[in-house]
Coordinates of C-alpha atoms in Angstrom, one line a residue:
Chain A
M1 CA 3.7 -10.5 6.5
I2 CA 7.7 -11.3 6.7
E3 CA 6.7 -14.7 7.5
K4 CA 5.3 -15.0 4.1
I5 CA 8.7 -14.3 2.2
L6 CA 11.3 -15.1 4.5
P7 CA 12.2 -18.8 5.5
E8 CA 10.9 -20.0 9.0
F9 CA 14.0 -19.9 10.8
L10 CA 14.8 -16.4 9.4
T11 CA 11.5 -15.1 10.3
D12 CA 11.5 -16.6 14.0
I13 CA 14.8 -14.8 14.7
L14 CA 13.1 -11.1 13.8
K15 CA 9.9 -11.8 15.6
N16 CA 10.9 -13.9 19.0
K17 CA 14.9 -12.6 19.1
L18 CA 14.0 -9.1 18.2
D19 CA 11.5 -6.4 18.8
Y20 CA 9.6 -6.4 14.7
N21 CA 8.8 -3.2 15.4
Y22 CA 12.2 -1.7 15.5
V23 CA 13.3 -3.9 12.5
Y24 CA 13.6 -1.4 9.3
E25 CA 15.3 -3.6 6.9
I26 CA 17.1 -6.4 6.2
R27 CA 19.9 -6.7 3.7
I28 CA 20.6 -10.1 2.3
R29 CA 23.8 -10.8 0.0
S30 CA 24.8 -13.9 -1.6
Q31 CA 27.4 -16.0 0.1
L32 CA 27.4 -13.3 2.7
P33 CA 26.2 -12.5 6.3
I34 CA 22.8 -10.9 6.8
I35 CA 22.4 -7.3 8.1
V36 CA 19.5 -5.8 10.0
N37 CA 19.0 -2.0 10.6
Y38 CA 17.6 -2.5 13.9
G39 CA 16.2 0.6 15.5
G40 CA 18.5 2.8 13.0
R41 CA 21.7 1.1 13.1
Y42 CA 23.2 -1.7 11.3
Y43 CA 24.0 -5.2 12.6
Y44 CA 24.5 -8.9 11.9
L45 CA 21.9 -11.3 12.3
N46 CA 22.7 -14.6 14.0
S47 CA 20.5 -17.2 15.9
E48 CA 19.8 -14.8 18.8
G49 CA 19.0 -11.7 17.2
V50 CA 22.1 -9.1 16.7
G51 CA 25.4 -9.2 17.1
G52 CA 28.9 -8.4 15.6
R53 CA 30.3 -10.4 12.8
D54 CA 32.1 -12.8 14.9
D55 CA 28.8 -13.8 17.0
G56 CA 28.0 -16.5 14.5
S57 CA 26.4 -14.1 11.7
I58 CA 23.8 -15.9 9.4
V59 CA 25.4 -16.1 6.0
T60 CA 22.8 -16.8 3.2
D61 CA 23.1 -18.5 -0.4
R62 CA 21.8 -17.7 -3.8
K63 CA 19.3 -21.0 -3.5
M64 CA 18.0 -18.7 -0.3
L65 CA 18.0 -15.7 -1.9
E66 CA 16.3 -16.9 -5.1
A67 CA 13.5 -18.8 -3.1
I68 CA 12.5 -14.9 -0.8
I69 CA 12.2 -13.6 -4.6
Y70 CA 10.1 -16.1 -5.7
R71 CA 8.0 -16.1 -2.6
A72 CA 7.8 -12.2 -2.1
A73 CA 6.5 -13.0 -5.9
D74 CA 3.7 -15.2 -5.2
Y75 CA 5.2 -17.7 -7.1
S76 CA 4.5 -15.6 -10.5
M77 CA 7.3 -13.8 -11.7
Y78 CA 5.5 -12.3 -15.0
A79 CA 3.4 -10.7 -12.5
V80 CA 5.8 -8.6 -11.1
N81 CA 7.9 -8.6 -13.6
N82 CA 7.6 -5.0 -14.5
Q83 CA 8.4 -3.8 -11.2
L84 CA 11.9 -6.6 -11.2
K85 CA 12.8 -4.4 -14.3
H86 CA 12.9 -1.4 -12.1
S87 CA 14.8 -3.4 -9.8
F88 CA 12.1 -4.1 -6.8
I89 CA 9.0 -6.0 -5.6
T90 CA 6.4 -5.1 -3.6
V91 CA 4.9 -7.3 -1.0
T92 CA 1.4 -7.3 1.2
G93 CA 1.8 -5.5 3.9
G94 CA 4.0 -2.9 2.1
I95 CA 7.2 -4.4 2.5
R96 CA 9.6 -3.4 -0.6
I97 CA 12.4 -5.7 -1.7
G98 CA 15.1 -3.7 -3.9
I99 CA 16.9 -6.3 -5.5
C100 CA 20.2 -6.7 -7.5
G101 CA 21.3 -9.2 -10.2
E102 CA 21.7 -9.4 -13.7
L103 CA 19.7 -7.5 -16.2
V104 CA 18.5 -9.9 -19.3
I105 CA 18.6 -7.4 -22.1
E106 CA 16.7 -8.3 -25.5
D107 CA 16.5 -5.9 -28.6
Q108 CA 17.9 -3.2 -26.1
K109 CA 15.2 -3.5 -23.9
I110 CA 15.5 -5.1 -20.2
K111 CA 13.5 -8.1 -19.9
S112 CA 14.1 -9.2 -16.4
V113 CA 17.0 -10.0 -14.1
K114 CA 18.5 -13.0 -13.4
N115 CA 21.2 -14.4 -11.4
F116 CA 20.0 -12.3 -8.0
T117 CA 23.3 -11.2 -5.9
S118 CA 21.6 -9.4 -3.1
L119 CA 18.4 -7.7 -2.0
V120 CA 17.0 -5.4 0.6
I121 CA 14.0 -6.1 2.3
R122 CA 12.4 -2.7 3.6
I123 CA 9.7 -2.9 6.4
P124 CA 7.7 0.3 6.3
H125 CA 6.6 1.9 9.6
E126 CA 3.6 4.1 9.7
V127 CA 4.4 7.2 11.6
N128 CA 0.8 9.3 12.2
N129 CA 1.3 12.7 13.0
C130 CA 4.7 12.9 11.9
A131 CA 3.6 15.6 9.5
L132 CA 1.4 17.3 11.4
T133 CA 4.0 20.6 12.2
A134 CA 4.5 20.9 8.9
Y135 CA 0.9 20.2 7.9
H136 CA -0.1 23.2 9.5
F137 CA 2.3 25.4 7.4
I138 CA 1.6 23.5 4.1
A139 CA -2.3 22.1 4.0
Q140 CA -4.1 23.0 6.7
D141 CA -6.6 25.9 5.4
E142 CA -5.0 26.4 1.7
I143 CA -3.0 23.8 0.3
Y144 CA 0.5 25.0 -0.9
N145 CA 2.6 23.5 -3.5
S146 CA 5.4 22.0 -1.3
L147 CA 8.5 20.0 -1.8
I148 CA 9.6 17.9 1.2
I149 CA 13.7 17.5 1.0
S150 CA 16.0 15.7 2.8
P151 CA 18.8 12.9 1.8
P152 CA 17.3 9.8 1.5
G153 CA 16.7 7.3 4.4
C154 CA 15.4 10.7 6.9
G155 CA 11.5 9.9 5.8
K156 CA 10.5 11.7 3.3
T157 CA 8.0 8.8 2.0
T158 CA 6.6 8.2 5.4
F159 CA 6.2 11.8 5.7
L160 CA 4.4 12.4 2.0
R161 CA 1.9 9.5 3.4
D162 CA 0.9 11.3 6.8
I163 CA 0.0 14.1 4.5
A164 CA -2.4 11.9 2.6
R165 CA -3.7 10.7 5.5
L166 CA -4.1 14.4 7.1
L167 CA -5.5 15.6 4.4
S168 CA -8.1 13.4 4.7
Q169 CA -8.8 14.2 8.5
S170 CA -9.6 18.1 7.5
D171 CA -12.8 19.5 7.5
F172 CA -12.8 19.6 3.4
I173 CA -13.2 17.0 1.0
R174 CA -9.8 17.4 -0.6
N175 CA -9.5 14.6 -3.4
T176 CA -5.5 13.4 -3.2
L177 CA -4.6 11.4 -6.1
I178 CA -1.1 9.7 -5.0
I179 CA 1.3 8.9 -8.0
D180 CA 2.6 6.1 -6.9
E181 CA 6.0 5.1 -9.3
R182 CA 7.7 2.5 -7.1
Y183 CA 4.6 1.6 -4.6
E184 CA 6.7 3.3 -1.8
I185 CA 3.6 5.5 -0.7
A186 CA 0.8 3.7 -0.8
S187 CA 2.5 0.2 -1.6
C188 CA -0.8 -1.1 -3.4
Y189 CA -1.1 -5.1 -3.1
N190 CA -3.6 -6.1 -5.4
G191 CA -4.9 -2.8 -5.9
I192 CA -5.5 -2.4 -2.0
P193 CA -3.6 0.2 -0.5
Q194 CA -1.5 -1.6 2.2
L195 CA -0.7 1.8 4.3
N196 CA -2.9 4.2 5.6
V197 CA -3.3 7.0 3.1
G198 CA -6.8 8.2 4.2
K199 CA -10.0 8.1 2.9
F200 CA -10.0 10.6 0.3
T201 CA -7.3 9.2 -1.4
D202 CA -6.9 7.4 -5.0
V203 CA -3.5 5.9 -6.0
I204 CA -2.1 5.1 -9.5
S205 CA 0.7 2.8 -9.2
N206 CA 3.6 1.5 -11.0
C207 CA 3.2 4.1 -13.9
D208 CA 5.8 7.3 -14.7
K209 CA 5.4 10.7 -13.2
L210 CA 4.3 12.2 -16.5
Y211 CA 2.1 9.7 -17.6
G212 CA 0.5 9.5 -13.9
F213 CA -0.2 13.4 -13.7
E214 CA -1.6 13.8 -17.3
Q215 CA -4.0 10.7 -17.0
G216 CA -4.3 11.3 -13.4
I217 CA -5.4 15.2 -13.9
R218 CA -8.1 14.0 -16.8
A219 CA -9.9 10.8 -15.3
M220 CA -9.8 11.7 -11.2
K221 CA -10.1 15.3 -11.5
P222 CA -7.7 15.5 -8.0
D223 CA -7.5 18.7 -5.8
V224 CA -4.2 17.9 -5.0
I225 CA -1.3 15.4 -6.0
I226 CA 1.3 13.6 -4.1
T227 CA 4.1 12.1 -5.2
D228 CA 7.6 10.9 -4.4
E229 CA 11.4 11.9 -5.7
L230 CA 11.3 14.3 -8.3
A231 CA 14.4 13.3 -10.1
N232 CA 14.7 14.0 -14.0
Q233 CA 13.1 16.7 -16.1
S234 CA 10.0 14.7 -17.3
D235 CA 8.9 14.5 -13.3
L236 CA 9.6 18.4 -13.3
D237 CA 7.5 18.4 -16.6
A238 CA 4.7 16.5 -14.9
V239 CA 4.5 18.7 -11.7
I240 CA 4.7 22.0 -14.6
Y241 CA 1.7 20.2 -16.2
A242 CA -0.5 19.6 -12.8
A243 CA 0.6 23.4 -11.8
G244 CA -0.9 24.9 -15.2
C245 CA -4.1 23.0 -14.7
G246 CA -4.4 24.4 -11.3
V247 CA -3.7 20.9 -9.3
K248 CA -1.7 21.4 -6.1
I249 CA 1.3 19.3 -5.5
I250 CA 3.4 18.0 -2.5
A251 CA 6.1 15.9 -3.7
S252 CA 9.9 15.1 -2.5
A253 CA 13.1 15.6 -3.9
H254 CA 16.5 14.5 -2.5
A255 CA 18.5 17.1 -1.6
Y256 CA 20.5 18.1 1.6
D257 CA 19.4 21.5 1.7
H258 CA 17.9 24.4 -0.9
T259 CA 21.3 25.1 -1.6
D260 CA 21.9 21.5 -3.2
L261 CA 18.4 21.6 -4.6
I262 CA 19.2 24.7 -6.5
N263 CA 22.2 22.7 -7.9
K264 CA 20.3 19.9 -9.0
P265 CA 19.8 19.8 -13.0
G266 CA 16.2 21.2 -13.5
F267 CA 15.2 22.4 -10.4
D268 CA 17.1 25.9 -10.3
N269 CA 14.3 26.7 -13.3
I270 CA 11.3 25.1 -11.3
I271 CA 12.6 27.3 -8.3
K272 CA 13.1 30.5 -10.3
K273 CA 9.8 30.4 -11.2
R274 CA 8.5 29.7 -8.2
L275 CA 6.0 27.0 -8.7
F276 CA 6.8 25.4 -5.1
E277 CA 5.4 27.6 -2.8
R278 CA 6.9 25.9 0.3
F279 CA 9.9 23.9 1.0
V280 CA 10.3 21.2 4.3
V281 CA 13.5 20.3 5.1
L282 CA 14.1 16.8 6.8
S283 CA 17.2 15.5 8.2
N284 CA 18.3 12.1 10.3
K285 CA 19.9 14.2 12.6
R286 CA 17.9 13.2 15.9
G287 CA 16.3 9.9 13.7
P288 CA 14.5 9.8 10.5
G289 CA 12.3 12.5 10.2
T290 CA 14.0 15.1 12.1
Y291 CA 12.9 19.1 10.8
E292 CA 15.0 21.0 9.9
G293 CA 12.5 24.0 8.9
V294 CA 9.9 25.2 7.0
Y295 CA 10.7 27.7 4.3
D296 CA 8.8 29.7 1.9
N297 CA 9.2 30.2 -2.1
Q298 CA 12.1 32.3 -1.4
F299 CA 13.8 30.2 1.0
N300 CA 13.0 32.4 4.1
K301 CA 12.2 30.2 7.6
I302 CA 8.6 30.1 8.2
Y303 CA 9.3 27.5 10.8
I304 CA 12.4 26.8 12.9
P305 CA 11.9 23.4 15.4
Chain B
M1 CA -25.8 -79.2 -15.1
W2 CA -27.4 -76.7 -17.6
F3 CA -28.0 -74.4 -14.5
L4 CA -24.1 -74.1 -13.7
K5 CA -23.4 -73.5 -17.8
L6 CA -26.1 -71.0 -17.2
I7 CA -24.3 -69.5 -14.4
S8 CA -20.9 -69.2 -15.9
F9 CA -22.4 -67.9 -19.2
L10 CA -24.1 -65.2 -17.5
A11 CA -20.7 -64.4 -15.5
M12 CA -18.4 -64.4 -18.6
T13 CA -20.8 -61.9 -20.6
G14 CA -21.6 -59.8 -17.5
G15 CA -17.4 -59.3 -16.5
G16 CA -16.8 -59.0 -20.2
A17 CA -19.5 -55.9 -20.2
Y18 CA -18.1 -54.6 -17.0
L19 CA -14.8 -54.5 -18.2
G20 CA -15.5 -53.3 -21.7
H21 CA -17.7 -50.9 -19.3
K22 CA -14.4 -49.7 -17.3
K23 CA -12.1 -49.7 -20.3
S24 CA -14.6 -47.6 -22.0
S25 CA -14.9 -44.8 -19.0
Y26 CA -11.2 -45.1 -18.6
Y27 CA -10.4 -43.6 -22.2
K28 CA -13.4 -41.3 -21.5
I29 CA -12.0 -39.9 -18.4
R30 CA -8.8 -39.7 -19.9
E31 CA -10.3 -37.6 -22.9
K32 CA -11.8 -35.4 -20.4
I33 CA -8.5 -34.5 -18.7
L34 CA -7.1 -34.1 -21.5
N35 CA -9.5 -31.8 -22.7
E36 CA -9.5 -29.8 -19.6
I37 CA -5.7 -29.3 -19.4
I38 CA -6.2 -28.0 -23.0
R39 CA -8.9 -25.4 -21.8
L40 CA -6.7 -24.6 -18.8
C41 CA -3.9 -23.6 -21.1
D42 CA -6.2 -21.4 -23.1
I43 CA -7.2 -19.4 -19.7
M44 CA -4.1 -19.5 -18.4
I45 CA -2.5 -17.6 -21.3
N46 CA -5.4 -15.2 -21.5
D47 CA -4.9 -14.3 -17.9
I48 CA -1.6 -13.8 -18.3
T49 CA -1.7 -11.6 -21.0
Y50 CA -4.3 -9.5 -19.6
F51 CA -4.8 -9.5 -15.8
Q52 CA -1.9 -11.1 -14.4
P53 CA -3.4 -12.7 -11.3
T54 CA -1.1 -15.0 -9.2
V55 CA -0.8 -18.6 -10.1
Q56 CA -2.8 -19.4 -6.7
E57 CA -5.6 -17.1 -7.3
M58 CA -5.5 -17.8 -11.2
L59 CA -5.9 -21.6 -10.6
K60 CA -8.5 -21.2 -7.6
N61 CA -10.5 -19.0 -9.3
R62 CA -11.1 -21.8 -11.6
L63 CA -11.2 -25.2 -9.8
N64 CA -15.1 -25.1 -10.3
N65 CA -14.7 -25.5 -14.2
F66 CA -12.4 -28.3 -13.8
S67 CA -13.9 -31.3 -12.5
A68 CA -11.7 -34.0 -13.4
L69 CA -8.5 -31.7 -12.7
A70 CA -9.6 -30.4 -9.5
S71 CA -7.7 -32.6 -7.3
S72 CA -4.2 -32.3 -9.1
L73 CA -4.8 -28.5 -9.1
S74 CA -5.9 -28.6 -5.5
N75 CA -2.7 -30.3 -4.8
Y76 CA -0.6 -28.2 -7.0
I77 CA -2.4 -25.3 -4.6
D78 CA -1.2 -26.9 -1.6
L79 CA 2.3 -27.2 -2.6
L80 CA 2.2 -23.2 -3.4
E81 CA 0.6 -22.5 -0.1
N82 CA 3.3 -24.3 1.6
N83 CA 6.0 -22.7 0.1
E84 CA 7.6 -25.5 -1.1
V85 CA 9.9 -25.5 -3.8
I86 CA 8.2 -26.4 -6.8
S87 CA 10.2 -28.7 -8.9
I88 CA 9.2 -31.8 -11.5
E89 CA 10.4 -34.3 -8.7
A90 CA 8.2 -32.5 -6.1
L91 CA 5.5 -32.3 -8.4
K92 CA 5.8 -36.0 -9.2
N93 CA 5.2 -36.9 -5.6
K94 CA 2.4 -34.8 -5.3
I95 CA 0.1 -34.8 -8.1
A96 CA -1.6 -38.3 -8.9
K97 CA -1.1 -39.7 -12.3
G98 CA -4.7 -40.8 -12.8
P99 CA -5.4 -42.4 -16.2
L100 CA -3.1 -40.2 -18.1
T101 CA -0.3 -42.3 -19.9
E102 CA 3.6 -41.7 -18.5
D103 CA 3.9 -39.2 -21.3
E104 CA 1.0 -37.2 -20.9
F105 CA 1.6 -37.0 -17.0
I106 CA 5.2 -35.9 -17.4
L107 CA 3.9 -33.1 -20.3
F108 CA 1.0 -32.0 -17.1
I109 CA 3.6 -32.1 -14.7
Q110 CA 6.2 -30.2 -17.0
L111 CA 3.3 -27.6 -17.3
L112 CA 2.7 -26.8 -13.7
D113 CA 6.7 -26.7 -13.3
I114 CA 6.6 -23.7 -15.4
L115 CA 3.9 -22.0 -13.9
G116 CA 5.4 -18.4 -12.5
K117 CA 8.8 -18.6 -13.3
S118 CA 9.1 -16.2 -15.6
D119 CA 8.0 -13.2 -17.6
S120 CA 4.3 -13.0 -19.3
H121 CA 6.2 -13.6 -22.8
S122 CA 7.7 -16.2 -22.0
Q123 CA 5.0 -17.8 -19.8
R124 CA 2.8 -17.6 -22.8
G125 CA 5.1 -19.4 -25.3
G126 CA 5.9 -22.3 -22.8
I127 CA 2.0 -22.9 -22.1
T128 CA 1.2 -22.2 -25.5
S129 CA 3.9 -25.1 -26.8
I130 CA 2.7 -27.8 -24.1
K131 CA -1.0 -27.4 -25.1
E132 CA 0.1 -28.1 -28.6
A133 CA 1.5 -31.2 -27.6
F134 CA -1.5 -32.0 -25.5
L135 CA -3.9 -31.1 -28.7
I136 CA -2.1 -34.0 -30.4
K137 CA -2.4 -36.2 -27.5
H138 CA -6.1 -35.5 -27.2
Q139 CA -7.1 -36.2 -30.7
I140 CA -5.3 -39.6 -29.8
A141 CA -7.4 -40.2 -26.9
L142 CA -10.5 -39.2 -28.5
E143 CA -10.0 -41.8 -31.5
E144 CA -9.4 -44.5 -28.4
C145 CA -12.7 -43.4 -27.0

């Protein structure tokens, strides 16, 4: 679906000069060379594929940037304005475009974004069974409230997506609700998940976690809620609310390890309450999704790779 | 001689009636197009307010309801599907003017040009102001019919 948003010559390079399966990210900055994350490393994009800065790297201008965003929005900026206000657009195929530009503010509220300066096109990759090892410890017979922790870019979202898929493959029907605040887990496009999140899964997209948890529990009566990137007190309040309702939670948060996690505002309290019963730590050591370990609610290791 | 006079009389009255009919149907078609543009504006305002479909979905779903505008709207959808840059110039080249006056045609092009280029609040404002201009033009067209 990348051909839907990029100019033909760029699509041609990505699809025919490179192995598209290994293209993870395309970074496009106004008046600067295009950078591609190819197989986990960054390269300059040139007409022959990838190379160094002096290998004829392709430079973009603001017009091309605007055209890409306009296409990504299906020529309907009003339909993506809520996403745009949060600096991203989700496109068919689960592709997400992070956007930088100048915020348009009216009455102290963000109205839109203009004068786009750069964007990052993130191409999702489903890695089936990437969460299988941890699944045995967090959800196989009994679902434990679990927190997946890692620094950015280590595969937390891919992991959560795979957990949702694995839950649907179990012998018991466990209704799963994904609160997909930024369209990262299921990447719904026109209401249809673009990535495999299993057949017992409902998805609420584009809403904050507190609203999603409260309304989702009332409306859908899920057995388990999966959500991404717990970051602030409101997110943690949502988790506490869900736990109080007897709904299991599998979520993720940015942190290097448990020490780092405890130091994050609000998390010390939730850890003291032992709300989370399992912690899965991921890293990028041997590529995204490298297991560092699975821990219980007192951070005792229960699985070491 | 009388026969020639009869023929020319019939030709003149027939021709006059034909021209009159043509002129009248021109005004009727123009009035119908203006009426459809106003209805289209109303429908788009509703769609953008509540369901926010993409411009293509919004127009494709409604093509059957706008017989006089269908070909212009199809041409516009083609432009979108071919990923062409939507500008006043591109639209002027692609959209047929038909029986619309120059003013009406430019206004219609402006309507198509603003579609999808801003947030829903601004879209509604833009479409409403163009619709109001078309309401005046439609009133004049009705009187001319």
